[in-house]
């Protein structure tokens, strides 16, 4: 049992350590990003040395110019962009109607379904990617957009369905019923009332889905021989030990993710977090 | 013709029966109120008319059509929901026009009807607003407007006033009644508030545990409740119930409540014969007890003495909680005498307005 | 038949998702489990040859223990630090908004990128060694990626940087859902800071902790990108081991065996944890 004096001590310790801790945490959070940007903007003599300085001594845009001019950026960028976009569109089309149905199920059934969506996360990605890769070799789907889209759907569908169930749950059933009394069929009630109202929720879910696909690494690794996506291109430069290229590519990869995270931070509720802002 | 007729309608959810063998005819143009405690099945009945709940067994007619399997959109009904259910992404005009658009009415007709409804409900100035920019009372009007533009055969209203504050509720009560007088369309109105039922309904159906207890005009329900549930549910403060024994001395019938004994008037004795010597439940409304001293002298055989427990002043009248013997009684008296806790009070029953109920099945004897 | 008719629209709407999850998640997993018991050469089933093979491999044993250590240390640190930061954020202090924004930084950085920047920090000529050198803590640079515990700690640190903010926000959501009256009541009852934490905050936060812990455990067991980028082949974990078996040794059957073991570990952890926490609940 803790006595009153001890408790005061604890309160004092907390008060004393609060700001040092806060500042330390903020420092740790910021440093890696700073270093990434710094490497991409520093001249080689700042980096390729036994004792690299912590500040940028010799500033240069050269790495960026090289990345942009080399012509190696465009194809991976295009692949990642197109795959992410198509994946998102298909994911919404498949998951939104299903999520709506789930959101209108009786509570117990709904809970079970949501839980089983969650269970798909327990399967190791390497275990799912392996047979998919083996089969895609036979189907000639390696290195294709189609193959990667199909694989990314595996990753994003449970996530987006989960999020959208939450979105639809907030729309009162009375609204659809009002529409049906007003003369709408079930389908019209959905397209004219439910989906328009949930549009902003669907849009936010879509954006996060897009990021999931944009960053995706594991499936891409299994399904790619030469047509690299942006994350794989970054990894390629890491393997080659090219710091400047990998830093620049990393920054490009990060920009949309960072933008969305900060602009849509109010949506970063439990659902999204547990759905994996893992990126 | 827009009668609504239930014939032996049942509704089950799995093993649970929520509506038992419902028979009810709602007449053309009538304002019928379904009233009962929460969970009694009144909303389910309404939603069965709307087609939002499937009927397990029996037949439901709207007009001459059997509508058991008809989807809501084909039933020609309109509904006002408890929380209004206005479409948040449409403005007031679009909300009201939505049903007409779905039915492919021509544009001018839609415009004419929406404007007409808006002027009846005095919401013309709100047509461009979104629901979230409206107050509770305004939303309520829009929800009603949305249903009247359709000119349906039947209006269904599911506790439409329960989300309004007390003052607005009284106002809207009168407005809805006025609207009904003007449109002369059948209205089925669900509420748990017996005051609303009494003031608005042309007829009231009192419902308990999925079955109808009594259907009648408000006055008949109030004065001649069919059973103890109806008697206790309608009226505020609620009717007093005391157990007592029927005694016959010569040709006179008496009610013995132990603390007091009163004589039943000749006109009411005819059905009491069978209950001689048996326990019954004696019911009387708080306003049917009087405290004028003169009365207790002239009607000695219908008077008793009570001790005041609590006095609640309401302004023009007061509610007095009394005890007599082991019984507690509530009386509604004029504010004439100053009463305080512990005062003894001579009270007289208005014997023409007493009720007796069978103790076993709680049905009214008289 | 009647159900089919009544819920026709619902079934049509639900079907694509269900079919996709069955076809592209459930069946592949089954396929993997099946392959793990299949003879690579003859296709005979069942056989334990694949398991015998990987159990005999040093890489696999390393991978197994590395996964356990990373998960164990990682989860402990992330949950503890995450809870401390979450508790700090429940206080109303000047600069709280800024602090919160800083927490979003790792979330705005893809995992792969966080791995890449960690290579700059933990490189033998990287920034951590430089810092330690300038502080006169070391003379000779440390080879963080060289293997052993220090490499695992490097991976744990990288993982922590990326996911602790998520843990913080999940726990913070839980903390914020505890009504303020409970704390007021505790303070009126004379509870000390520690007693309040131990007897009010922790029990009420338990559902959030359970959820966060399970989510984190799943991801920690499956960890792939960080060890892949930071440590390569030298320090395998189960995921990267399974990948190597497939990619480097071109042996999908042993890779499948590795994945299956990983799956079993995750299942044992989750159900074990739920079992223990359910049983404790009944005791209390």
Short mmCIF file of C-alpha atoms in Angstrom, two decimals, chain A residues 172-186 188-189 191-194 196-197, chain B residues 47 50 52 72-73 77-79 81 83 85-90 95 98-99 102-103 146 150:
data_model
loop_
_atom_site.label_atom_id
_atom_site.label_comp_id
_atom_site.label_asym_id
_atom_site.label_seq_id
_atom_site.Cartn_x
_atom_site.Cartn_y
_atom_site.Cartn_z
CA UNK A 172 -30.14 6.23 -38.83
CA UNK A 173 -32.25 3.51 -40.36
CA UNK A 174 -35.22 5.88 -40.20
CA UNK A 175 -33.79 7.81 -43.12
CA UNK A 176 -33.97 4.87 -45.50
CA UNK A 177 -37.37 3.97 -44.18
CA UNK A 178 -38.55 7.52 -44.74
CA UNK A 179 -37.28 7.25 -48.30
CA UNK A 180 -39.08 3.96 -48.79
CA UNK A 181 -42.32 5.43 -47.47
CA UNK A 182 -41.70 8.38 -49.79
CA UNK A 183 -41.77 5.95 -52.69
CA UNK A 184 -38.21 4.71 -53.05
CA UNK A 185 -37.30 1.10 -53.67
CA UNK A 186 -34.60 -0.36 -51.44
CA UNK A 188 -33.16 3.90 -54.70
CA UNK A 189 -33.15 4.54 -50.96
CA UNK A 191 -28.35 5.43 -54.00
CA UNK A 192 -30.37 8.59 -53.34
CA UNK A 193 -30.19 8.77 -49.56
CA UNK A 194 -27.70 6.48 -47.81
CA UNK A 196 -24.97 10.56 -50.67
CA UNK A 197 -25.08 11.11 -46.91
CA UNK B 47 -44.79 0.17 -39.03
CA UNK B 50 -46.20 1.46 -43.42
CA UNK B 52 -41.58 -1.43 -42.70
CA UNK B 72 -43.86 0.71 -48.57
CA UNK B 73 -43.51 2.70 -51.76
CA UNK B 77 -49.02 6.25 -47.18
CA UNK B 78 -46.85 8.94 -45.64
CA UNK B 79 -45.07 8.78 -42.34
CA UNK B 81 -40.84 9.75 -37.84
CA UNK B 83 -36.67 11.90 -35.03
CA UNK B 85 -35.67 11.51 -40.50
CA UNK B 86 -35.10 14.52 -42.74
CA UNK B 87 -32.55 13.90 -45.47
CA UNK B 88 -29.52 15.85 -44.25
CA UNK B 89 -28.05 16.29 -47.73
CA UNK B 90 -31.17 17.96 -49.17
CA UNK B 95 -36.85 17.07 -48.77
CA UNK B 98 -38.29 13.96 -52.94
CA UNK B 99 -41.33 11.68 -52.72
CA UNK B 102 -39.62 9.55 -57.13
CA UNK B 103 -43.20 9.23 -58.33
CA UNK B 146 -42.92 16.17 -46.49
CA UNK B 150 -47.82 13.52 -51.14
#
